[in-house]
Amino acid sequence: MIDEKTLEIIVREVLTNLTSDKGTQNQQKTASSSLPKLDPKRDYPLAKNKPELAKSITGKTINEITLQAVREGKVLPDDLKISPETLLAQAEIAEAAGRKQLANNFRRAAELTKVPDKRILEIYNALRPYRSTKEELLAIADELDNAYGAKVCAAFVREAAEVYERRGRLKGME
Amino acid sequence: MRSKRFEVLAKRPVNQDGIIAEWPEVGLIAVNSPNDPKPSIKIENGKIVEMDGKKREEFDMIEQFIADYAINIEMAEKAMGMDSLEIARMLVDINVPREEIVKIVSGLTPAKVVEVVNHLNVVEIMMAIQKMRAKKRPGSQAHVTNLRDNPVLIAADAAEAALRGFDELETTVGITRYAPFNALALLVGSQTGRGGVLTQDALEESFELTIGMRGFTSYAETISVYGTEQVFVDGDDTPWSKAFLASAYASRGLKMRFTSGTGSECQMGFAEGKSMLYLEARCVMIAKGAGVQGLQNGSISCIGVPGAVPGGIRAVAAENLITMMEDLEVASGNDQTFSHSDIRRTARTLLLMLPGTDLIFSGYSAVPNYDNMFAGSNFDAEDFDDYLMLQRDLMVEGGVSPVTEDEVIAVRNKAARALQSVFKKLNLPPITDEEVEAATYAHGSKDMPPRDVNADLKAATELMEKGLTGLDVVKALAESGFTDVAENVLNMLKQRIAGDYLQTSAVLDKDFNIDSAVNNSNDYKGPGTGFRLSKERWERIKNVPQALKPEDLA
């Protein structure tokens, strides 16, 4: 289990990684402007009250996506994928509303925004019982960690590997 | 010689129901199995080392997951030290706010939370539901399916269900390969009936996520969890794989909830001799620990099992209550058919309909019973007017609105034509004018002309292979002149980048405003507080078209 403090540190690290990965000053500004605490009463729903925080992984905000833009072919499928920053903002709102576990789910989700659709499905299937050896699960954890900076998810998969070993749910144990 | 009285009784519908005496060894017991553990907790160095009489080294996967993710350690010792009866009384005390109970429950183990609700009689369970539901306004969900997976009919039925006021629509398939068409038809139909209705297509987990990623659905709920490790594994998952799946959905901006229900472990043969409600409390806490915003429970597809044992239907309401106490959205079942008796099925639904839940049905069959591909529902399309009368008689919000025949015909026709245009633009097998006409006036799939199933299945597979997405649907609608429907479908797609509807109990109104437990939380504190029927809403509910008016009689 990951305690709250470690999780917070990891999330901050990830947030920094995400913004420095993209590098542009503009995006860094957006990320840091989301740092002041969000207040569910004032800021939720984001689409209405903080539309600048409701944006896609490609950086398009919700108000930029119009029927006109779709018709002109200016909106691509990736423009409808949620950004990690938006998920972290929703995590803050969930936390402020007293929902820690939901917030942590959004934080894991923020990490997974970088993982391609196909790979997400493969990892899910690998986590099903009797599908993977311990080594295979640990390799997935390393991949999440190194290729995607998904530290919380990586720790979660490592934990699964331990539990599956203890309970006899690894490949070949059925 | 037989008693004529008993002969008459033997022929009553209720006597076609299978009922059974308690049999704790196999888990055929609603509550209080002699094998249920006694509540306990021991914490060392910020870690739970003993829970409900079991040491950490002996924890199965579920127990480890609950201990490490679902229980709030800071509250645990205090909450576990409280008298269960005292907590039970707080649940029905109007002077104790919902938030205070949620805080206490966050520190309870599964055995303890069950001990608390076991103190409540069925009226007290309803009182507690009225207060503990996360969102202020109750709503409902409908099933839209048909025996032949006819997409034109799905679109028309979805439009009608949306017009009738359902917040969410769920479809599934007869033939799996039809799945993309069913999802597409449900999307177009729902957004024709009313913008903002959420839609899902119940499928195998990976495929369901794929359809969601493509933008053909906006949420998912058939992500099953179970209360014993063996049944969980037989269901081909673990708490870790399901929690990962939960994050995967959120990572694409898709709303989701888990599904569980009393009786599933018993039905799948590994209840470990535990009571149905105890095992279900574990499921609720797995959902809580995984961080999903909600849970569909209320026995669901196993309702025949609790429905057959003493106190079973009370336990089913209690499992919905536990979900609310854990601060999760609840889609409270009332779905699969469980009784031949109209009296029993109505009584079962009133337990949730009267106090109100986030989604009273999950779902109400908006199609005839023979077209319901979820093995029927407790209420069907044939029961629409009965249900509306229950709302009107009892002055209760049941999440459904009266409609006129004219407006239903109009909206069904528009949805069928909208789908016809989308099929044309996307080069899918044509929808004929004859099919549009039939779907406009149909009651069920028996009223529809047959389609070329092989051509449909081939095209549905190609649609996935070609990588078409929700955006292609928006374009097709806009280019065919269905601008309002195109706007609505696009607005549904935009929800996924805002993420607002990922929060607890979130649904959308016709103007795409969010209504959730965050901005509209349940503040019930007795008479005069919480959800009340507004004057406008009561006007709507009471004015069923068939009511005689003074001017009709003059």
XYZ file of C-alpha atoms in Angstrom:
728
model
C 0.000 0.000 0.000
C 1.150 3.503 -0.777
C 0.636 5.988 1.998
C -0.885 9.395 1.323
C 2.342 11.410 1.704
C 4.330 9.266 -0.713
C 1.461 9.470 -3.154
C 1.406 13.239 -2.938
C 5.141 13.467 -3.549
C 4.869 11.101 -6.508
C 1.990 13.055 -7.998
C 3.909 16.307 -7.705
C 6.901 14.679 -9.378
C 4.733 13.382 -12.179
C 3.161 16.774 -12.665
C 6.615 18.340 -12.958
C 7.738 15.614 -15.364
C 4.694 16.065 -17.538
C 5.169 19.777 -17.906
C 8.935 19.609 -18.403
C 8.464 16.852 -20.997
C 6.397 19.132 -23.143
C 8.793 21.931 -22.438
C 6.951 24.955 -23.826
C 6.592 27.896 -21.509
C 2.922 28.198 -22.288
C 2.114 24.734 -20.971
C 4.211 25.236 -17.860
C 2.199 28.316 -17.109
C -1.062 26.405 -17.424
C 0.181 23.690 -15.088
C 1.404 26.090 -12.430
C -1.771 28.158 -12.597
C -3.673 25.018 -11.621
C -1.675 24.739 -8.428
C -3.766 27.055 -6.213
C -6.266 24.845 -4.428
C -9.476 24.292 -6.308
C -12.701 24.787 -4.418
C -15.527 22.444 -5.448
C -18.145 25.072 -4.612
C -16.516 27.794 -6.681
C -14.683 25.904 -9.439
C -16.840 22.840 -10.198
C -17.951 22.067 -12.835
C -14.693 22.974 -14.532
C -16.263 23.179 -18.006
C -18.338 26.094 -16.801
C -16.272 27.733 -14.080
C -12.694 26.965 -15.089
C -12.886 26.139 -18.801
C -9.165 26.819 -19.178
C -8.579 23.728 -17.011
C -10.919 21.538 -19.067
C -8.657 20.539 -21.885
C -7.481 17.727 -24.059
C -4.134 15.977 -24.099
C -3.346 18.005 -27.223
C -3.919 21.255 -25.313
C -7.292 22.203 -26.834
C -9.706 23.709 -24.334
C -13.315 22.691 -24.264
C -14.518 25.940 -25.839
C -12.262 25.486 -28.865
C -14.101 22.328 -29.860
C -17.080 23.495 -31.893
C -19.262 21.907 -34.527
C -17.782 24.326 -37.051
C -14.248 23.173 -36.179
C -15.304 19.514 -36.469
C -16.854 20.136 -39.877
C -13.679 21.811 -41.050
C -11.680 18.761 -39.938
C -9.848 20.799 -37.309
C -10.779 18.436 -34.456
C -8.985 15.098 -34.308
C -9.768 12.104 -32.075
C -6.865 12.981 -29.758
C -8.450 16.395 -29.172
C -11.160 14.534 -27.275
C -8.783 12.780 -24.898
C -8.607 14.292 -21.432
C -5.337 15.868 -20.296
C -3.465 14.758 -17.168
C -3.764 18.298 -15.808
C -7.555 18.157 -16.028
C -7.627 14.795 -14.262
C -5.363 16.155 -11.521
C -7.727 19.108 -11.161
C -10.652 16.719 -10.832
C -8.601 14.765 -8.274
C -8.258 17.949 -6.228
C -11.990 18.534 -6.403
C -12.742 14.940 -5.372
C -10.300 15.213 -2.482
C -11.793 18.521 -1.332
C -15.230 16.879 -1.453
C -13.883 14.231 0.937
C -13.341 11.455 -1.604
C -9.742 10.298 -1.241
C -10.030 7.029 -3.144
C -11.754 8.687 -6.090
C -9.028 11.327 -6.123
C -6.354 8.626 -6.186
C -8.103 6.902 -9.065
C -7.994 10.181 -11.027
C -4.288 10.481 -10.224
C -3.584 6.998 -11.562
C -5.705 7.920 -14.574
C -3.677 11.102 -15.122
C -0.599 8.907 -15.471
C -2.338 6.567 -17.893
C -3.280 9.369 -20.313
C 0.162 8.888 -21.822
C -0.206 5.155 -22.374
C -1.638 4.262 -25.816
C -5.119 2.678 -26.000
C -3.823 -0.672 -27.187
C -1.146 -0.901 -24.500
C -3.662 -0.039 -21.744
C -5.863 -2.929 -22.833
C -2.862 -5.269 -22.908
C -1.780 -4.258 -19.415
C -5.310 -4.751 -18.105
C -5.391 -8.243 -19.596
C -1.955 -9.019 -18.144
C -3.284 -8.130 -14.684
C -6.069 -10.698 -14.917
C -5.510 -13.892 -12.881
C -3.061 -16.532 -14.172
C -2.073 -14.360 -17.154
C 1.412 -13.249 -16.148
C 4.478 -14.445 -14.290
C 5.838 -12.255 -11.537
C 8.679 -11.200 -13.837
C 6.230 -10.198 -16.547
C 4.252 -8.037 -14.118
C 7.434 -6.442 -12.797
C 8.498 -5.698 -16.367
C 5.170 -3.939 -16.958
C 5.711 -1.938 -13.788
C 9.147 -0.879 -15.019
C 7.703 0.065 -18.380
C 5.001 2.193 -16.739
C 7.651 3.813 -14.621
C 10.291 4.422 -17.250
C 8.409 4.887 -20.504
C 5.421 6.825 -19.175
C 6.485 8.247 -15.811
C 3.497 6.411 -14.342
C 4.947 5.960 -10.872
C 1.762 5.365 -8.907
C 0.515 2.836 -11.443
C 3.905 1.133 -11.490
C 3.813 0.739 -7.699
C 0.273 -0.600 -8.010
C 1.322 -3.277 -10.529
C 4.342 -4.232 -8.357
C 1.971 -4.654 -5.438
C -0.296 -6.842 -7.594
C 2.701 -9.049 -8.458
C 3.377 -9.598 -4.746
C -0.267 -10.341 -3.934
C -0.681 -12.714 -6.885
C 2.437 -14.584 -5.807
C 1.227 -14.902 -2.192
C -2.241 -16.037 -3.286
C -1.146 -18.330 -6.136
C -2.694 -16.288 -8.968
C 0.312 -16.008 -11.260
C 0.706 -17.762 -14.616
C 1.189 -21.497 -14.120
C -0.342 -21.504 -10.623
C -3.876 -22.432 -11.661
C -59.343 -34.278 -1.495
C -57.830 -30.860 -2.212
C -59.072 -27.608 -0.762
C -60.550 -25.442 -3.525
C -59.029 -22.417 -1.747
C -55.567 -23.948 -1.969
C -56.133 -24.904 -5.575
C -56.864 -21.269 -6.380
C -53.838 -20.112 -4.440
C -51.600 -22.649 -6.160
C -52.457 -21.047 -9.485
C -51.512 -17.521 -8.377
C -48.434 -16.058 -10.114
C -46.541 -15.870 -6.834
C -46.580 -19.641 -6.635
C -44.635 -19.901 -9.863
C -41.740 -18.185 -8.050
C -38.987 -20.455 -6.782
C -38.465 -19.962 -3.049
C -36.170 -21.829 -0.724
C -35.465 -22.239 2.982
C -32.183 -20.896 4.420
C -29.093 -23.052 3.865
C -26.141 -21.211 5.397
C -23.452 -23.768 4.416
C -23.770 -22.790 0.741
C -24.509 -19.129 1.392
C -28.255 -19.346 0.845
C -28.919 -16.898 3.643
C -29.601 -13.173 3.298
C -28.055 -11.927 6.539
C -26.494 -13.255 9.746
C -24.936 -16.509 8.620
C -23.389 -18.349 11.564
C -20.169 -18.221 9.507
C -20.120 -14.420 9.155
C -17.135 -12.944 10.970
C -17.469 -10.670 13.991
C -16.243 -7.098 13.526
C -12.732 -6.301 14.731
C -9.755 -4.184 13.784
C -6.145 -3.927 14.895
C -3.772 -1.300 13.545
C -0.007 -1.298 13.930
C 2.298 1.344 12.440
C -0.470 2.766 10.268
C -1.350 -0.625 8.818
C -4.343 -2.865 9.468
C -2.903 -6.091 10.897
C -6.200 -7.695 11.832
C -9.670 -7.235 10.366
C -12.921 -8.966 11.239
C -11.147 -11.642 13.226
C -8.504 -12.466 10.607
C -4.774 -11.778 10.807
C -3.081 -9.929 7.959
C -0.964 -12.957 6.977
C -4.213 -14.846 6.342
C -5.907 -12.094 4.349
C -7.182 -13.145 0.952
C -6.813 -10.682 -1.955
C -10.102 -8.998 -1.183
C -9.312 -8.502 2.475
C -5.891 -7.076 1.706
C -7.380 -4.706 -0.857
C -10.109 -3.502 1.511
C -7.734 -3.117 4.452
C -5.199 -1.129 2.440
C -7.434 0.950 0.181
C -11.004 1.151 1.436
C -10.711 1.815 5.166
C -9.755 5.234 6.483
C -7.114 4.368 9.071
C -7.466 7.713 10.837
C -11.118 7.014 11.574
C -10.938 3.238 12.026
C -10.244 2.846 15.751
C -12.768 5.477 16.775
C -15.492 4.263 14.399
C -14.953 0.577 15.176
C -15.192 1.426 18.873
C -18.681 2.837 18.446
C -21.768 0.799 19.232
C -23.364 -0.488 16.003
C -26.811 0.309 17.351
C -25.747 3.900 17.971
C -24.555 4.253 14.351
C -27.797 2.633 13.148
C -29.788 5.225 15.072
C -27.702 8.039 13.596
C -28.712 6.798 10.146
C -32.374 7.575 10.848
C -31.790 10.621 13.062
C -32.604 13.778 11.079
C -30.303 15.757 13.377
C -27.231 13.845 12.235
C -26.091 15.073 8.810
C -25.083 12.711 6.022
C -21.444 13.911 6.081
C -20.989 12.844 9.682
C -22.160 9.318 8.948
C -19.997 9.072 5.813
C -17.010 9.983 7.961
C -17.776 7.300 10.546
C -18.477 4.653 7.896
C -15.113 5.410 6.260
C -13.496 3.716 9.258
C -15.685 0.614 9.391
C -14.834 -2.933 8.323
C -17.261 -4.979 6.176
C -18.516 -7.016 9.167
C -19.147 -3.850 11.151
C -21.046 -2.029 8.414
C -23.283 -5.089 8.054
C -23.820 -5.203 11.814
C -24.989 -1.577 11.637
C -27.572 -2.066 8.882
C -28.784 -5.324 10.459
C -30.265 -3.170 13.224
C -32.579 -1.420 10.745
C -36.022 -2.607 9.769
C -37.124 -2.044 6.208
C -38.762 1.346 6.851
C -35.627 2.533 8.619
C -33.572 1.343 5.637
C -35.754 3.547 3.430
C -35.397 6.503 5.802
C -31.642 6.041 5.717
C -31.620 5.802 1.914
C -33.478 9.110 1.692
C -30.701 10.752 3.675
C -27.638 8.832 2.502
C -28.126 8.953 -1.286
C -25.146 10.997 -2.546
C -26.954 13.229 -5.050
C -29.954 15.331 -4.138
C -32.213 14.537 -7.107
C -33.198 10.914 -7.720
C -33.107 9.677 -11.306
C -33.331 6.535 -13.356
C -31.692 4.455 -16.081
C -33.325 2.460 -18.877
C -32.420 -0.628 -20.890
C -32.731 -0.294 -24.668
C -32.154 -3.593 -26.455
C -33.938 -5.903 -28.848
C -33.971 -9.543 -29.760
C -32.591 -8.925 -33.253
C -30.126 -6.139 -32.420
C -32.046 -4.012 -34.905
C -30.203 -0.668 -34.931
C -33.119 1.382 -36.295
C -35.347 0.179 -33.488
C -32.612 0.839 -30.914
C -32.337 4.434 -32.136
C -36.118 4.957 -31.951
C -36.457 3.301 -28.540
C -33.480 5.277 -27.219
C -35.050 8.545 -28.383
C -38.319 7.660 -26.676
C -36.581 6.613 -23.448
C -34.614 9.869 -23.447
C -37.826 11.830 -23.969
C -39.414 9.946 -21.087
C -36.760 11.357 -18.792
C -34.178 8.643 -18.136
C -30.734 10.023 -17.229
C -28.839 7.033 -18.605
C -29.473 4.371 -21.237
C -27.858 0.961 -21.384
C -27.786 -1.435 -24.301
C -26.228 -4.819 -24.868
C -26.157 -7.346 -27.669
C -27.651 -10.609 -28.763
C -24.753 -11.142 -31.175
C -21.455 -9.663 -29.913
C -20.359 -8.469 -33.356
C -23.374 -6.157 -33.451
C -21.923 -4.191 -30.504
C -20.595 -1.187 -32.465
C -23.954 -0.710 -34.222
C -25.919 -0.983 -30.979
C -23.686 1.615 -29.347
C -23.909 3.900 -32.388
C -27.701 3.587 -32.618
C -28.090 4.213 -28.896
C -25.885 7.308 -29.111
C -27.723 8.846 -32.068
C -31.155 7.916 -30.712
C -30.522 9.180 -27.194
C -29.161 12.515 -28.378
C -32.189 12.927 -30.635
C -34.575 12.359 -27.729
C -32.779 14.604 -25.270
C -29.265 15.999 -25.249
C -27.107 14.938 -22.327
C -28.376 11.408 -21.769
C -25.434 9.128 -20.917
C -25.156 5.853 -22.835
C -23.363 2.531 -22.370
C -23.029 -0.808 -24.151
C -22.592 -3.764 -21.777
C -19.898 -6.042 -23.263
C -16.826 -8.024 -22.326
C -14.536 -5.669 -20.335
C -11.807 -4.995 -22.933
C -14.212 -4.598 -25.828
C -16.432 -2.293 -23.817
C -13.484 -0.034 -23.066
C -12.502 -0.017 -26.752
C -15.990 1.124 -27.772
C -15.832 3.829 -25.118
C -12.411 5.009 -26.278
C -13.879 5.418 -29.758
C -16.521 7.800 -28.456
C -19.547 5.586 -29.149
C -20.441 5.399 -25.433
C -19.977 7.823 -22.552
C -19.894 5.493 -19.555
C -19.674 1.874 -18.418
C -21.101 -0.052 -15.510
C -20.839 -3.784 -16.162
C -17.446 -4.052 -14.480
C -18.228 -6.868 -12.063
C -16.689 -7.424 -8.664
C -17.345 -10.280 -6.257
C -17.173 -10.891 -2.531
C -15.050 -14.057 -2.387
C -11.630 -14.468 -3.953
C -12.510 -17.677 -5.765
C -15.560 -16.162 -7.478
C -13.588 -13.016 -8.322
C -10.920 -15.141 -10.000
C -13.551 -17.292 -11.742
C -14.928 -13.997 -13.059
C -11.443 -13.617 -14.628
C -10.330 -10.608 -12.607
C -8.785 -9.468 -9.341
C -9.333 -6.280 -7.317
C -6.079 -5.020 -8.853
C -7.067 -5.669 -12.462
C -10.466 -4.071 -11.886
C -8.962 -1.038 -10.143
C -6.542 -0.644 -13.062
C -9.499 -0.822 -15.431
C -11.225 1.899 -13.399
C -8.239 4.185 -13.923
C -8.100 3.242 -17.600
C -11.677 4.478 -18.042
C -10.973 7.705 -16.192
C -7.807 8.214 -18.263
C -10.013 8.505 -21.350
C -12.536 10.709 -19.606
C -15.192 7.999 -19.392
C -17.568 7.731 -16.461
C -17.752 4.289 -14.898
C -19.119 2.349 -11.992
C -18.625 -1.222 -10.832
C -21.359 -3.844 -10.585
C -21.963 -6.391 -7.842
C -24.880 -7.905 -6.004
C -26.073 -10.265 -3.315
C -26.376 -13.857 -4.413
C -23.607 -13.847 -7.029
C -21.116 -15.758 -4.866
C -23.755 -18.317 -3.920
C -24.845 -18.668 -7.551
C -21.238 -19.171 -8.642
C -20.730 -21.803 -5.962
C -18.165 -20.242 -3.623
C -19.922 -18.269 -0.906
C -17.710 -19.779 1.833
C -20.883 -20.192 3.898
C -21.140 -16.432 4.412
C -24.352 -14.415 4.224
C -25.192 -12.612 1.011
C -25.168 -9.182 2.640
C -21.775 -9.684 4.289
C -20.207 -10.710 0.964
C -21.879 -7.772 -0.745
C -20.482 -5.338 1.831
C -17.037 -6.574 0.749
C -17.927 -5.804 -2.875
C -19.036 -2.281 -1.999
C -15.758 -1.718 -0.204
C -13.742 -3.056 -3.153
C -15.496 -0.425 -5.282
C -14.724 2.223 -2.698
C -11.066 1.172 -2.495
C -10.641 1.108 -6.262
C -11.770 4.718 -6.372
C -14.667 4.268 -8.760
C -17.348 6.875 -8.238
C -20.208 4.438 -7.984
C -21.635 0.978 -7.980
C -24.546 -0.791 -9.584
C -25.915 -3.187 -6.997
C -29.187 -4.531 -5.690
C -28.452 -8.142 -6.607
C -28.831 -7.338 -10.352
C -28.594 -10.551 -12.390
C -28.696 -12.784 -9.287
C -31.933 -11.361 -7.850
C -33.555 -14.789 -8.016
C -31.219 -15.929 -5.225
C -31.927 -13.325 -2.495
C -35.498 -13.171 -3.815
C -35.924 -16.813 -2.836
C -34.726 -16.665 0.794
C -36.324 -15.091 3.870
C -35.560 -11.386 4.274
C -33.829 -11.369 0.898
C -35.509 -8.304 -0.571
C -34.842 -6.336 2.614
C -31.169 -7.330 2.294
C -31.143 -6.125 -1.317
C -32.307 -2.675 -0.188
C -29.711 -2.815 2.592
C -26.910 -3.404 0.069
C -27.974 -0.269 -1.822
C -27.891 1.604 1.481
C -24.377 0.365 2.285
C -23.253 1.708 -1.104
C -24.602 5.153 -0.206
C -23.034 4.992 3.263
C -19.697 4.381 1.535
C -20.351 7.653 -0.330
C -20.725 6.036 -3.737
C -23.243 6.657 -6.484
C -25.756 3.831 -6.561
C -27.583 2.428 -9.547
C -30.001 0.414 -7.468
C -30.976 -2.561 -9.602
C -34.688 -3.169 -9.899
C -33.717 -4.683 -13.192
C -33.701 -8.389 -13.842
C -37.107 -10.098 -13.553
C -37.357 -11.921 -10.221
C -41.024 -12.659 -9.684
C -44.155 -13.609 -11.584
C -46.164 -11.660 -9.049
C -46.981 -8.042 -9.883
C -47.431 -7.441 -6.167
C -43.964 -8.689 -5.275
C -42.199 -6.856 -8.071
C -43.916 -3.592 -7.181
C -43.110 -3.955 -3.479
C -39.466 -4.650 -4.325
C -39.233 -1.449 -6.370
C -41.049 0.791 -3.874
C -38.225 0.275 -1.354
C -35.951 2.288 -3.634
C -38.447 4.409 -5.553
C -40.031 6.005 -2.473
C -36.849 7.222 -0.766
C -35.205 7.769 -4.164
C -31.745 6.684 -5.322
C -29.298 8.173 -7.849
C -30.636 5.741 -10.436
C -33.686 3.904 -9.109
C -33.620 1.380 -11.933
C -30.482 0.118 -13.636
C -32.370 -0.225 -15.680
C -36.008 0.069 -16.412
C -36.778 -1.868 -19.598
C -37.821 0.804 -22.106
C -38.659 -2.053 -24.488
C -41.103 -4.971 -24.226
C -40.043 -7.862 -22.020
C -39.365 -10.145 -25.004
C -36.872 -7.608 -26.403
C -34.950 -7.165 -23.157
C -31.564 -8.807 -23.638
C -30.668 -8.486 -19.943
C -33.083 -11.335 -19.129
C -35.993 -8.945 -18.691
C -36.482 -6.227 -16.153
C -38.628 -5.739 -13.082
C -40.549 -3.031 -14.965
C -40.997 -3.015 -18.753
C -42.318 -0.703 -21.466
C -45.750 -2.218 -20.870
C -45.611 -0.849 -17.309
C -44.897 2.788 -18.266
C -48.375 4.035 -17.394
C -48.526 2.017 -14.167
C -45.225 3.543 -13.099
C -46.392 7.049 -13.951
C -49.485 6.414 -11.852
C -47.338 5.329 -8.904
C -45.495 8.650 -9.162
C -48.814 10.525 -9.388
C -50.586 8.588 -6.615
C -47.741 8.851 -4.135
C -46.410 12.270 -5.235
C -42.956 10.850 -5.732
C -40.111 11.518 -8.175
C -39.436 8.263 -9.979
C -37.306 9.760 -12.744
C -39.850 9.250 -15.542
C -42.119 11.844 -17.163
C -45.535 11.583 -18.841
C -45.386 11.996 -22.638
C -47.937 12.248 -25.428
C -48.288 9.766 -28.269
C -47.654 12.525 -30.817
C -44.359 13.621 -29.330
C -43.185 10.008 -28.997
C -44.010 9.267 -32.639
C -42.225 12.437 -33.743
C -39.053 11.787 -31.798
C -38.874 8.104 -32.789
C -39.215 9.090 -36.429
C -36.509 11.713 -36.161
C -34.099 9.298 -34.462
C -34.685 6.621 -37.093
C -34.097 9.175 -39.870
C -30.976 10.522 -38.155
C -29.531 7.006 -37.968
C -30.550 6.397 -41.586
C -28.464 9.428 -42.608
C -25.495 8.401 -40.488
C -25.528 4.914 -42.048
C -25.658 6.473 -45.488
C -22.780 8.889 -44.858
C -20.621 6.207 -43.269
C -21.358 3.699 -46.067
C -23.026 1.223 -43.735
C -25.770 -1.149 -44.996
C -28.702 1.104 -45.944
C -31.684 1.753 -43.687
C -34.819 1.818 -45.846
C -37.742 4.243 -45.523
C -39.863 1.201 -44.701
C -37.639 0.477 -41.686
C -37.845 4.115 -40.555
C -41.636 3.960 -40.762
C -41.776 0.648 -38.869
C -39.463 1.872 -36.090
C -41.533 5.044 -35.733
C -44.659 3.124 -34.799
C -43.166 -0.110 -33.401
C -43.661 -1.552 -29.960
C -40.961 -4.186 -30.372
C -38.711 -6.035 -32.802
C -41.612 -8.206 -33.968
C -42.920 -5.064 -35.674
C -39.712 -4.550 -37.670
C -38.880 -5.853 -41.151
C -35.807 -8.134 -41.101
C -32.370 -6.725 -41.929
C -29.487 -8.394 -43.760
C -27.692 -9.541 -40.610
C -24.573 -10.764 -42.400
C -24.102 -7.427 -44.156
C -24.616 -5.595 -40.834
C -22.089 -7.739 -38.989
C -19.512 -7.358 -41.745
C -19.968 -3.584 -41.726
C -19.881 -3.391 -37.919
C -16.537 -5.195 -37.903
C -15.200 -2.906 -40.633
C -16.365 0.150 -38.727
C -14.085 -0.859 -35.862
C -11.226 -1.835 -38.181
C -11.405 1.437 -40.095
C -11.057 3.315 -36.828
C -14.208 5.397 -37.107
C -14.927 7.489 -34.002
C -17.655 9.611 -32.487
C -16.341 12.551 -34.504
C -17.291 10.789 -37.744
C -20.815 10.462 -36.353
C -20.929 14.183 -35.544
C -19.801 15.038 -39.083
C -22.268 12.645 -40.686
C -25.145 14.122 -38.686
C -24.142 17.711 -39.423
C -23.724 17.049 -43.146
C -27.174 15.444 -43.255
C -28.885 18.452 -41.727
C -29.339 16.996 -38.225
C -27.413 19.908 -36.756
C -29.085 19.780 -33.323
C -28.347 16.063 -32.914
C -24.771 16.643 -34.154
C -24.328 19.371 -31.517
C -25.634 17.039 -28.821
C -23.339 14.159 -29.821
C -20.390 16.552 -29.919
C -21.317 17.889 -26.494
C -21.299 14.336 -25.175
C -17.789 13.868 -26.581
C -16.664 17.128 -25.010
C -17.661 15.884 -21.549
C -14.718 13.539 -21.633
C -12.154 16.327 -21.757
C -13.785 18.282 -18.921
C -14.023 15.252 -16.662
C -16.778 16.866 -14.587
C -19.032 13.869 -15.078
C -16.351 11.592 -13.630
C -17.276 12.908 -10.177
C -19.706 11.019 -7.967
C -23.290 10.531 -9.203
C -22.881 12.878 -12.168
C -25.482 13.080 -14.911
C -26.331 15.846 -17.382
C -29.475 17.830 -18.050
C -30.731 18.737 -21.526
C -28.481 21.797 -21.591
C -25.473 19.685 -20.580
C -25.360 21.130 -17.068
C -23.765 18.778 -14.556
C -25.932 17.450 -11.752
C -23.748 15.515 -9.306
C -22.990 14.822 -5.673
C -20.419 17.637 -5.849
C -22.594 20.556 -6.955
C -25.940 19.132 -5.873
C -25.241 16.954 -2.874
C -28.008 15.447 -0.791
C -28.684 17.743 2.165
C -31.657 15.894 3.652
C -32.209 16.774 7.309
C -35.863 15.911 7.761
C -39.109 17.510 6.564
C -38.630 20.667 4.522
C -35.063 19.764 3.471
C -33.374 17.641 0.823
C -35.064 16.804 -2.450
C -38.633 18.044 -2.789
C -40.789 17.972 -5.894
C -40.756 21.480 -7.348
C -44.049 23.043 -8.355
C -43.120 22.648 -12.038
C -42.054 19.051 -11.664
C -45.249 18.135 -9.799
C -47.306 19.803 -12.557
C -45.497 17.569 -15.040
C -45.901 14.362 -13.032
C -49.567 14.840 -12.207
C -50.611 15.705 -15.746
C -50.749 12.264 -17.296
C -52.473 12.591 -20.690
C -55.230 10.105 -19.872
C -56.553 12.097 -16.881
C -60.003 13.539 -17.456
C -60.170 17.309 -17.076
C -63.153 19.442 -16.073
C -63.387 20.735 -19.638
C -63.662 17.146 -20.949
C -66.682 16.566 -18.739
C -68.468 19.875 -19.321
